[in-house]
Amino acid sequence: MSKVICALAVSVDGYITGRDSGPDQGLGDAPMLFDWYFDGDTPSQVFDGFKLSAPSARVFDALAGRVGAVVAGHKTYDDSGHFGGGSPHPKASLVVLSHGPVAEISERQTLANTIDDAIAAARELAGGKDVGLMGGGAATAALRAGLVDELVLHQVPILLGGGRPFFQELPEHVRLNLVEAVPAPGVTHLHYEIVR
């Protein structure tokens, strides 16, 4: 069965956006969370236009190559301009998780109202590949439901002091096993498996 992976760029103090993120604002005052996508000389084999350092390219492409569908939360969907009617991943389908109506869902996107339905729809769309999660709310909902297999924190060496947190409150501890830690220019890639 496919795995569910959440891999996000995050500050050392746990934020995936800065202050004032939102529609047409992107990451708010924290665009540096994505600098490592473009500050190297190794082109990504999965995402056109990404030029990463060699260690980042190895980690990023290995993960991105596994993904066949992405689940994104409603806030992430809105803040990202609805992904232009497509997906944040060039080769993966998109499922939008929302408890209410969503603007501009295209025929290339799927809407789900619960995290269980979103993951089930994404697994079907992924065709045997893994499911990626985007957004703190979607990640937290999937963790609460016991649906996440792996977490990857692309940790950028900055304290933002505010913004949207990677994780919201969880009902209990979630134990992790470190699979790999890869230091790279401008980012450290921390790959964990969920301990069941």
mmCIF file with all atom_site columns, C-alpha atoms in Angstrom:
data_model
loop_
_atom_site.group_PDB
_atom_site.id
_atom_site.type_symbol
_atom_site.label_atom_id
_atom_site.label_alt_id
_atom_site.label_comp_id
_atom_site.label_asym_id
_atom_site.label_entity_id
_atom_site.label_seq_id
_atom_site.pdbx_PDB_ins_code
_atom_site.Cartn_x
_atom_site.Cartn_y
_atom_site.Cartn_z
_atom_site.occupancy
_atom_site.B_iso_or_equiv
_atom_site.pdbx_formal_charge
_atom_site.auth_seq_id
_atom_site.auth_comp_id
_atom_site.auth_asym_id
_atom_site.auth_atom_id
_atom_site.pdbx_PDB_model_num
ATOM 1   C CA . MET A 1 1   ? 0.000   0.000  0.000   1.00 0.00 ? 1   MET A CA 1
ATOM 2   C CA . SER A 1 2   ? 1.179   3.530  -0.703  1.00 0.00 ? 2   SER A CA 1
ATOM 3   C CA . LYS A 1 3   ? 2.639   5.604  2.119   1.00 0.00 ? 3   LYS A CA 1
ATOM 4   C CA . VAL A 1 4   ? 1.517   9.020  3.312   1.00 0.00 ? 4   VAL A CA 1
ATOM 5   C CA . ILE A 1 5   ? 4.376   11.529 3.517   1.00 0.00 ? 5   ILE A CA 1
ATOM 6   C CA . CYS A 1 6   ? 4.391   15.083 4.804   1.00 0.00 ? 6   CYS A CA 1
ATOM 7   C CA . ALA A 1 7   ? 7.472   17.014 3.663   1.00 0.00 ? 7   ALA A CA 1
ATOM 8   C CA . LEU A 1 8   ? 7.485   20.764 4.247   1.00 0.00 ? 8   LEU A CA 1
ATOM 9   C CA . ALA A 1 9   ? 10.010  23.567 4.565   1.00 0.00 ? 9   ALA A CA 1
ATOM 10  C CA . VAL A 1 10  ? 9.927   24.783 8.170   1.00 0.00 ? 10  VAL A CA 1
ATOM 11  C CA . SER A 1 11  ? 11.727  27.311 10.351  1.00 0.00 ? 11  SER A CA 1
ATOM 12  C CA . VAL A 1 12  ? 13.647  26.127 13.405  1.00 0.00 ? 12  VAL A CA 1
ATOM 13  C CA . ASP A 1 13  ? 10.781  27.411 15.574  1.00 0.00 ? 13  ASP A CA 1
ATOM 14  C CA . GLY A 1 14  ? 8.232   25.391 13.607  1.00 0.00 ? 14  GLY A CA 1
ATOM 15  C CA . TYR A 1 15  ? 6.576   27.772 11.118  1.00 0.00 ? 15  TYR A CA 1
ATOM 16  C CA . ILE A 1 16  ? 5.748   26.879 7.503   1.00 0.00 ? 16  ILE A CA 1
ATOM 17  C CA . THR A 1 17  ? 4.875   30.482 6.587   1.00 0.00 ? 17  THR A CA 1
ATOM 18  C CA . GLY A 1 18  ? 5.765   33.846 7.989   1.00 0.00 ? 18  GLY A CA 1
ATOM 19  C CA . ARG A 1 19  ? 3.414   36.555 9.157   1.00 0.00 ? 19  ARG A CA 1
ATOM 20  C CA . ASP A 1 20  ? 0.832   37.934 6.718   1.00 0.00 ? 20  ASP A CA 1
ATOM 21  C CA . SER A 1 21  ? 0.676   34.841 4.526   1.00 0.00 ? 21  SER A CA 1
ATOM 22  C CA . GLY A 1 22  ? -2.506  34.443 2.531   1.00 0.00 ? 22  GLY A CA 1
ATOM 23  C CA . PRO A 1 23  ? -3.972  34.724 -0.958  1.00 0.00 ? 23  PRO A CA 1
ATOM 24  C CA . ASP A 1 24  ? -1.573  36.667 -3.179  1.00 0.00 ? 24  ASP A CA 1
ATOM 25  C CA . GLN A 1 25  ? 0.854   36.900 -0.220  1.00 0.00 ? 25  GLN A CA 1
ATOM 26  C CA . GLY A 1 26  ? 2.479   33.442 -0.504  1.00 0.00 ? 26  GLY A CA 1
ATOM 27  C CA . LEU A 1 27  ? 4.693   32.789 2.503   1.00 0.00 ? 27  LEU A CA 1
ATOM 28  C CA . GLY A 1 28  ? 4.141   36.292 3.877   1.00 0.00 ? 28  GLY A CA 1
ATOM 29  C CA . ASP A 1 29  ? 7.355   37.717 5.310   1.00 0.00 ? 29  ASP A CA 1
ATOM 30  C CA . ALA A 1 30  ? 9.183   34.365 5.046   1.00 0.00 ? 30  ALA A CA 1
ATOM 31  C CA . PRO A 1 31  ? 10.042  33.711 1.376   1.00 0.00 ? 31  PRO A CA 1
ATOM 32  C CA . MET A 1 32  ? 13.467  32.518 2.574   1.00 0.00 ? 32  MET A CA 1
ATOM 33  C CA . LEU A 1 33  ? 11.841  29.203 3.555   1.00 0.00 ? 33  LEU A CA 1
ATOM 34  C CA . PHE A 1 34  ? 11.992  28.321 -0.155  1.00 0.00 ? 34  PHE A CA 1
ATOM 35  C CA . ASP A 1 35  ? 15.413  29.795 -1.020  1.00 0.00 ? 35  ASP A CA 1
ATOM 36  C CA . TRP A 1 36  ? 17.052  26.355 -0.959  1.00 0.00 ? 36  TRP A CA 1
ATOM 37  C CA . TYR A 1 37  ? 14.919  25.321 -3.968  1.00 0.00 ? 37  TYR A CA 1
ATOM 38  C CA . PHE A 1 38  ? 16.824  27.811 -6.130  1.00 0.00 ? 38  PHE A CA 1
ATOM 39  C CA . ASP A 1 39  ? 20.260  28.478 -4.596  1.00 0.00 ? 39  ASP A CA 1
ATOM 40  C CA . GLY A 1 40  ? 22.198  25.525 -5.968  1.00 0.00 ? 40  GLY A CA 1
ATOM 41  C CA . ASP A 1 41  ? 23.535  24.321 -9.273  1.00 0.00 ? 41  ASP A CA 1
ATOM 42  C CA . THR A 1 42  ? 21.841  20.909 -9.503  1.00 0.00 ? 42  THR A CA 1
ATOM 43  C CA . PRO A 1 43  ? 18.589  20.942 -11.499 1.00 0.00 ? 43  PRO A CA 1
ATOM 44  C CA . SER A 1 44  ? 15.729  18.927 -10.024 1.00 0.00 ? 44  SER A CA 1
ATOM 45  C CA . GLN A 1 45  ? 14.789  15.904 -12.112 1.00 0.00 ? 45  GLN A CA 1
ATOM 46  C CA . VAL A 1 46  ? 11.139  16.247 -10.999 1.00 0.00 ? 46  VAL A CA 1
ATOM 47  C CA . PHE A 1 47  ? 10.388  20.003 -10.731 1.00 0.00 ? 47  PHE A CA 1
ATOM 48  C CA . ASP A 1 48  ? 11.341  22.243 -13.668 1.00 0.00 ? 48  ASP A CA 1
ATOM 49  C CA . GLY A 1 49  ? 13.089  25.412 -12.579 1.00 0.00 ? 49  GLY A CA 1
ATOM 50  C CA . PHE A 1 50  ? 14.350  24.104 -9.227  1.00 0.00 ? 50  PHE A CA 1
ATOM 51  C CA . LYS A 1 51  ? 18.156  24.324 -8.902  1.00 0.00 ? 51  LYS A CA 1
ATOM 52  C CA . LEU A 1 52  ? 19.225  22.873 -5.589  1.00 0.00 ? 52  LEU A CA 1
ATOM 53  C CA . SER A 1 53  ? 22.492  22.008 -3.918  1.00 0.00 ? 53  SER A CA 1
ATOM 54  C CA . ALA A 1 54  ? 23.615  18.445 -4.677  1.00 0.00 ? 54  ALA A CA 1
ATOM 55  C CA . PRO A 1 55  ? 22.593  17.059 -1.236  1.00 0.00 ? 55  PRO A CA 1
ATOM 56  C CA . SER A 1 56  ? 19.212  18.828 -1.376  1.00 0.00 ? 56  SER A CA 1
ATOM 57  C CA . ALA A 1 57  ? 18.554  17.611 -4.922  1.00 0.00 ? 57  ALA A CA 1
ATOM 58  C CA . ARG A 1 58  ? 19.199  14.012 -3.877  1.00 0.00 ? 58  ARG A CA 1
ATOM 59  C CA . VAL A 1 59  ? 16.757  14.229 -0.943  1.00 0.00 ? 59  VAL A CA 1
ATOM 60  C CA . PHE A 1 60  ? 14.135  16.335 -2.721  1.00 0.00 ? 60  PHE A CA 1
ATOM 61  C CA . ASP A 1 61  ? 14.012  14.320 -5.937  1.00 0.00 ? 61  ASP A CA 1
ATOM 62  C CA . ALA A 1 62  ? 13.929  10.987 -4.101  1.00 0.00 ? 62  ALA A CA 1
ATOM 63  C CA . LEU A 1 63  ? 10.862  12.122 -2.154  1.00 0.00 ? 63  LEU A CA 1
ATOM 64  C CA . ALA A 1 64  ? 9.135   13.984 -5.000  1.00 0.00 ? 64  ALA A CA 1
ATOM 65  C CA . GLY A 1 65  ? 9.616   10.995 -7.300  1.00 0.00 ? 65  GLY A CA 1
ATOM 66  C CA . ARG A 1 66  ? 7.634   8.799  -4.911  1.00 0.00 ? 66  ARG A CA 1
ATOM 67  C CA . VAL A 1 67  ? 4.522   11.027 -4.908  1.00 0.00 ? 67  VAL A CA 1
ATOM 68  C CA . GLY A 1 68  ? 1.544   10.216 -7.141  1.00 0.00 ? 68  GLY A CA 1
ATOM 69  C CA . ALA A 1 69  ? -1.070  12.438 -5.477  1.00 0.00 ? 69  ALA A CA 1
ATOM 70  C CA . VAL A 1 70  ? -1.092  15.374 -3.060  1.00 0.00 ? 70  VAL A CA 1
ATOM 71  C CA . VAL A 1 71  ? -3.605  16.315 -0.355  1.00 0.00 ? 71  VAL A CA 1
ATOM 72  C CA . ALA A 1 72  ? -3.620  20.050 0.375   1.00 0.00 ? 72  ALA A CA 1
ATOM 73  C CA . GLY A 1 73  ? -5.655  21.853 2.984   1.00 0.00 ? 73  GLY A CA 1
ATOM 74  C CA . HIS A 1 74  ? -8.112  24.603 2.042   1.00 0.00 ? 74  HIS A CA 1
ATOM 75  C CA . LYS A 1 75  ? -5.869  27.416 3.380   1.00 0.00 ? 75  LYS A CA 1
ATOM 76  C CA . THR A 1 76  ? -2.862  26.144 1.434   1.00 0.00 ? 76  THR A CA 1
ATOM 77  C CA . TYR A 1 77  ? -5.049  25.818 -1.662  1.00 0.00 ? 77  TYR A CA 1
ATOM 78  C CA . ASP A 1 78  ? -6.323  29.398 -1.343  1.00 0.00 ? 78  ASP A CA 1
ATOM 79  C CA . ASP A 1 79  ? -2.929  30.869 -0.429  1.00 0.00 ? 79  ASP A CA 1
ATOM 80  C CA . SER A 1 80  ? -1.349  29.178 -3.458  1.00 0.00 ? 80  SER A CA 1
ATOM 81  C CA . GLY A 1 81  ? -3.760  30.661 -6.005  1.00 0.00 ? 81  GLY A CA 1
ATOM 82  C CA . HIS A 1 82  ? -5.621  27.337 -6.342  1.00 0.00 ? 82  HIS A CA 1
ATOM 83  C CA . PHE A 1 83  ? -2.464  25.949 -7.959  1.00 0.00 ? 83  PHE A CA 1
ATOM 84  C CA . GLY A 1 84  ? -3.639  27.431 -11.253 1.00 0.00 ? 84  GLY A CA 1
ATOM 85  C CA . GLY A 1 85  ? -6.303  24.733 -11.532 1.00 0.00 ? 85  GLY A CA 1
ATOM 86  C CA . GLY A 1 86  ? -3.677  21.992 -11.345 1.00 0.00 ? 86  GLY A CA 1
ATOM 87  C CA . SER A 1 87  ? -1.421  20.605 -8.654  1.00 0.00 ? 87  SER A CA 1
ATOM 88  C CA . PRO A 1 88  ? 1.630   21.788 -6.693  1.00 0.00 ? 88  PRO A CA 1
ATOM 89  C CA . HIS A 1 89  ? 3.441   18.707 -8.025  1.00 0.00 ? 89  HIS A CA 1
ATOM 90  C CA . PRO A 1 90  ? 4.066   18.484 -11.775 1.00 0.00 ? 90  PRO A CA 1
ATOM 91  C CA . LYS A 1 91  ? 3.271   14.761 -11.970 1.00 0.00 ? 91  LYS A CA 1
ATOM 92  C CA . ALA A 1 92  ? 0.735   14.249 -9.162  1.00 0.00 ? 92  ALA A CA 1
ATOM 93  C CA . SER A 1 93  ? -3.009  14.716 -8.847  1.00 0.00 ? 93  SER A CA 1
ATOM 94  C CA . LEU A 1 94  ? -4.428  17.088 -6.217  1.00 0.00 ? 94  LEU A CA 1
ATOM 95  C CA . VAL A 1 95  ? -7.074  16.444 -3.569  1.00 0.00 ? 95  VAL A CA 1
ATOM 96  C CA . VAL A 1 96  ? -8.259  19.531 -1.669  1.00 0.00 ? 96  VAL A CA 1
ATOM 97  C CA . LEU A 1 97  ? -9.348  18.946 1.934   1.00 0.00 ? 97  LEU A CA 1
ATOM 98  C CA . SER A 1 98  ? -12.111 21.313 3.052   1.00 0.00 ? 98  SER A CA 1
ATOM 99  C CA . HIS A 1 99  ? -15.101 21.169 5.364   1.00 0.00 ? 99  HIS A CA 1
ATOM 100 C CA . GLY A 1 100 ? -16.916 23.831 3.332   1.00 0.00 ? 100 GLY A CA 1
ATOM 101 C CA . PRO A 1 101 ? -17.228 25.138 -0.220  1.00 0.00 ? 101 PRO A CA 1
ATOM 102 C CA . VAL A 1 102 ? -14.055 25.761 -2.194  1.00 0.00 ? 102 VAL A CA 1
ATOM 103 C CA . ALA A 1 103 ? -13.609 28.294 -4.973  1.00 0.00 ? 103 ALA A CA 1
ATOM 104 C CA . GLU A 1 104 ? -12.451 27.298 -8.439  1.00 0.00 ? 104 GLU A CA 1
ATOM 105 C CA . ILE A 1 105 ? -12.103 23.527 -8.124  1.00 0.00 ? 105 ILE A CA 1
ATOM 106 C CA . SER A 1 106 ? -11.134 22.378 -11.616 1.00 0.00 ? 106 SER A CA 1
ATOM 107 C CA . GLU A 1 107 ? -11.822 19.078 -13.327 1.00 0.00 ? 107 GLU A CA 1
ATOM 108 C CA . ARG A 1 108 ? -8.169  18.194 -12.611 1.00 0.00 ? 108 ARG A CA 1
ATOM 109 C CA . GLN A 1 109 ? -8.715  18.564 -8.845  1.00 0.00 ? 109 GLN A CA 1
ATOM 110 C CA . THR A 1 110 ? -10.750 16.508 -6.362  1.00 0.00 ? 110 THR A CA 1
ATOM 111 C CA . LEU A 1 111 ? -12.558 17.834 -3.285  1.00 0.00 ? 111 LEU A CA 1
ATOM 112 C CA . ALA A 1 112 ? -12.829 15.821 -0.035  1.00 0.00 ? 112 ALA A CA 1
ATOM 113 C CA . ASN A 1 113 ? -14.519 16.819 3.241   1.00 0.00 ? 113 ASN A CA 1
ATOM 114 C CA . THR A 1 114 ? -12.646 14.573 5.704   1.00 0.00 ? 114 THR A CA 1
ATOM 115 C CA . ILE A 1 115 ? -9.020  13.559 5.994   1.00 0.00 ? 115 ILE A CA 1
ATOM 116 C CA . ASP A 1 116 ? -9.986  9.881  5.663   1.00 0.00 ? 116 ASP A CA 1
ATOM 117 C CA . ASP A 1 117 ? -11.826 10.578 2.392   1.00 0.00 ? 117 ASP A CA 1
ATOM 118 C CA . ALA A 1 118 ? -8.979  12.799 1.146   1.00 0.00 ? 118 ALA A CA 1
ATOM 119 C CA . ILE A 1 119 ? -6.318  10.148 1.766   1.00 0.00 ? 119 ILE A CA 1
ATOM 120 C CA . ALA A 1 120 ? -8.510  7.413  0.230   1.00 0.00 ? 120 ALA A CA 1
ATOM 121 C CA . ALA A 1 121 ? -9.134  9.525  -2.892  1.00 0.00 ? 121 ALA A CA 1
ATOM 122 C CA . ALA A 1 122 ? -5.436  10.434 -3.150  1.00 0.00 ? 122 ALA A CA 1
ATOM 123 C CA . ARG A 1 123 ? -4.377  6.782  -2.835  1.00 0.00 ? 123 ARG A CA 1
ATOM 124 C CA . GLU A 1 124 ? -6.698  5.867  -5.682  1.00 0.00 ? 124 GLU A CA 1
ATOM 125 C CA . LEU A 1 125 ? -5.397  8.729  -7.841  1.00 0.00 ? 125 LEU A CA 1
ATOM 126 C CA . ALA A 1 126 ? -1.751  7.953  -6.970  1.00 0.00 ? 126 ALA A CA 1
ATOM 127 C CA . GLY A 1 127 ? -1.809  4.657  -8.850  1.00 0.00 ? 127 GLY A CA 1
ATOM 128 C CA . GLY A 1 128 ? 0.353   2.801  -6.339  1.00 0.00 ? 128 GLY A CA 1
ATOM 129 C CA . LYS A 1 129 ? 2.681   5.724  -5.642  1.00 0.00 ? 129 LYS A CA 1
ATOM 130 C CA . ASP A 1 130 ? 2.796   7.598  -2.337  1.00 0.00 ? 130 ASP A CA 1
ATOM 131 C CA . VAL A 1 131 ? 0.548   10.426 -1.121  1.00 0.00 ? 131 VAL A CA 1
ATOM 132 C CA . GLY A 1 132 ? 2.042   13.781 -0.143  1.00 0.00 ? 132 GLY A CA 1
ATOM 133 C CA . LEU A 1 133 ? 0.500   16.161 2.393   1.00 0.00 ? 133 LEU A CA 1
ATOM 134 C CA . MET A 1 134 ? 0.640   19.962 2.175   1.00 0.00 ? 134 MET A CA 1
ATOM 135 C CA . GLY A 1 135 ? -0.320  22.373 4.924   1.00 0.00 ? 135 GLY A CA 1
ATOM 136 C CA . GLY A 1 136 ? -0.233  22.336 8.696   1.00 0.00 ? 136 GLY A CA 1
ATOM 137 C CA . GLY A 1 137 ? -3.948  21.626 9.091   1.00 0.00 ? 137 GLY A CA 1
ATOM 138 C CA . ALA A 1 138 ? -3.909  18.686 6.685   1.00 0.00 ? 138 ALA A CA 1
ATOM 139 C CA . ALA A 1 139 ? -0.747  17.293 8.323   1.00 0.00 ? 139 ALA A CA 1
ATOM 140 C CA . THR A 1 140 ? -2.227  17.589 11.805  1.00 0.00 ? 140 THR A CA 1
ATOM 141 C CA . ALA A 1 141 ? -5.562  16.042 10.769  1.00 0.00 ? 141 ALA A CA 1
ATOM 142 C CA . ALA A 1 142 ? -3.725  13.102 9.182   1.00 0.00 ? 142 ALA A CA 1
ATOM 143 C CA . LEU A 1 143 ? -1.531  12.658 12.265  1.00 0.00 ? 143 LEU A CA 1
ATOM 144 C CA . ARG A 1 144 ? -4.603  12.699 14.532  1.00 0.00 ? 144 ARG A CA 1
ATOM 145 C CA . ALA A 1 145 ? -6.175  10.006 12.347  1.00 0.00 ? 145 ALA A CA 1
ATOM 146 C CA . GLY A 1 146 ? -3.026  7.857  12.389  1.00 0.00 ? 146 GLY A CA 1
ATOM 147 C CA . LEU A 1 147 ? -2.621  8.119  8.623   1.00 0.00 ? 147 LEU A CA 1
ATOM 148 C CA . VAL A 1 148 ? 0.913   9.545  8.311   1.00 0.00 ? 148 VAL A CA 1
ATOM 149 C CA . ASP A 1 149 ? 3.849   7.196  7.689   1.00 0.00 ? 149 ASP A CA 1
ATOM 150 C CA . GLU A 1 150 ? 6.737   9.632  7.228   1.00 0.00 ? 150 GLU A CA 1
ATOM 151 C CA . LEU A 1 151 ? 7.547   13.245 8.117   1.00 0.00 ? 151 LEU A CA 1
ATOM 152 C CA . VAL A 1 152 ? 10.253  15.279 6.443   1.00 0.00 ? 152 VAL A CA 1
ATOM 153 C CA . LEU A 1 153 ? 11.216  18.630 7.897   1.00 0.00 ? 153 LEU A CA 1
ATOM 154 C CA . HIS A 1 154 ? 13.264  20.686 5.458   1.00 0.00 ? 154 HIS A CA 1
ATOM 155 C CA . GLN A 1 155 ? 14.493  22.823 8.347   1.00 0.00 ? 155 GLN A CA 1
ATOM 156 C CA . VAL A 1 156 ? 15.703  26.293 7.380   1.00 0.00 ? 156 VAL A CA 1
ATOM 157 C CA . PRO A 1 157 ? 18.055  27.947 9.894   1.00 0.00 ? 157 PRO A CA 1
ATOM 158 C CA . ILE A 1 158 ? 15.867  30.863 10.919  1.00 0.00 ? 158 ILE A CA 1
ATOM 159 C CA . LEU A 1 159 ? 13.580  31.733 13.830  1.00 0.00 ? 159 LEU A CA 1
ATOM 160 C CA . LEU A 1 160 ? 10.502  33.421 12.357  1.00 0.00 ? 160 LEU A CA 1
ATOM 161 C CA . GLY A 1 161 ? 8.781   34.147 15.658  1.00 0.00 ? 161 GLY A CA 1
ATOM 162 C CA . GLY A 1 162 ? 5.325   33.918 14.069  1.00 0.00 ? 162 GLY A CA 1
ATOM 163 C CA . GLY A 1 163 ? 3.345   32.684 11.100  1.00 0.00 ? 163 GLY A CA 1
ATOM 164 C CA . ARG A 1 164 ? 1.466   29.477 10.404  1.00 0.00 ? 164 ARG A CA 1
ATOM 165 C CA . PRO A 1 165 ? 2.780   26.546 12.469  1.00 0.00 ? 165 PRO A CA 1
ATOM 166 C CA . PHE A 1 166 ? 3.656   23.198 10.903  1.00 0.00 ? 166 PHE A CA 1
ATOM 167 C CA . PHE A 1 167 ? 1.708   21.319 13.575  1.00 0.00 ? 167 PHE A CA 1
ATOM 168 C CA . GLN A 1 168 ? -1.413  22.158 15.522  1.00 0.00 ? 168 GLN A CA 1
ATOM 169 C CA . GLU A 1 169 ? -2.352  20.587 18.845  1.00 0.00 ? 169 GLU A CA 1
ATOM 170 C CA . LEU A 1 170 ? -2.306  16.794 18.872  1.00 0.00 ? 170 LEU A CA 1
ATOM 171 C CA . PRO A 1 171 ? -4.273  14.618 21.332  1.00 0.00 ? 171 PRO A CA 1
ATOM 172 C CA . GLU A 1 172 ? -1.221  12.537 22.255  1.00 0.00 ? 172 GLU A CA 1
ATOM 173 C CA . HIS A 1 173 ? 2.499   12.140 21.651  1.00 0.00 ? 173 HIS A CA 1
ATOM 174 C CA . VAL A 1 174 ? 3.649   10.945 18.243  1.00 0.00 ? 174 VAL A CA 1
ATOM 175 C CA . ARG A 1 175 ? 6.947   9.079  18.415  1.00 0.00 ? 175 ARG A CA 1
ATOM 176 C CA . LEU A 1 176 ? 9.367   9.392  15.524  1.00 0.00 ? 176 LEU A CA 1
ATOM 177 C CA . ASN A 1 177 ? 12.346  7.385  14.293  1.00 0.00 ? 177 ASN A CA 1
ATOM 178 C CA . LEU A 1 178 ? 15.037  9.409  12.514  1.00 0.00 ? 178 LEU A CA 1
ATOM 179 C CA . VAL A 1 179 ? 15.736  7.771  9.147   1.00 0.00 ? 179 VAL A CA 1
ATOM 180 C CA . GLU A 1 180 ? 18.165  10.327 7.783   1.00 0.00 ? 180 GLU A CA 1
ATOM 181 C CA . ALA A 1 181 ? 19.564  13.784 8.569   1.00 0.00 ? 181 ALA A CA 1
ATOM 182 C CA . VAL A 1 182 ? 21.168  15.548 5.620   1.00 0.00 ? 182 VAL A CA 1
ATOM 183 C CA . PRO A 1 183 ? 22.865  18.918 6.105   1.00 0.00 ? 183 PRO A CA 1
ATOM 184 C CA . ALA A 1 184 ? 22.856  21.103 3.010   1.00 0.00 ? 184 ALA A CA 1
ATOM 185 C CA . PRO A 1 185 ? 23.464  24.769 2.238   1.00 0.00 ? 185 PRO A CA 1
ATOM 186 C CA . GLY A 1 186 ? 20.607  26.783 3.762   1.00 0.00 ? 186 GLY A CA 1
ATOM 187 C CA . VAL A 1 187 ? 18.622  23.755 4.973   1.00 0.00 ? 187 VAL A CA 1
ATOM 188 C CA . THR A 1 188 ? 18.860  20.524 6.953   1.00 0.00 ? 188 THR A CA 1
ATOM 189 C CA . HIS A 1 189 ? 16.676  17.650 5.753   1.00 0.00 ? 189 HIS A CA 1
ATOM 190 C CA . LEU A 1 190 ? 15.287  15.629 8.685   1.00 0.00 ? 190 LEU A CA 1
ATOM 191 C CA . HIS A 1 191 ? 13.482  12.460 7.553   1.00 0.00 ? 191 HIS A CA 1
ATOM 192 C CA . TYR A 1 192 ? 11.430  10.602 10.165  1.00 0.00 ? 192 TYR A CA 1
ATOM 193 C CA . GLU A 1 193 ? 9.218   7.518  10.214  1.00 0.00 ? 193 GLU A CA 1
ATOM 194 C CA . ILE A 1 194 ? 6.192   7.465  12.482  1.00 0.00 ? 194 ILE A CA 1
ATOM 195 C CA . VAL A 1 195 ? 6.611   4.827  15.208  1.00 0.00 ? 195 VAL A CA 1
ATOM 196 C CA . ARG A 1 196 ? 3.460   2.722  15.500  1.00 0.00 ? 196 ARG A CA 1
#
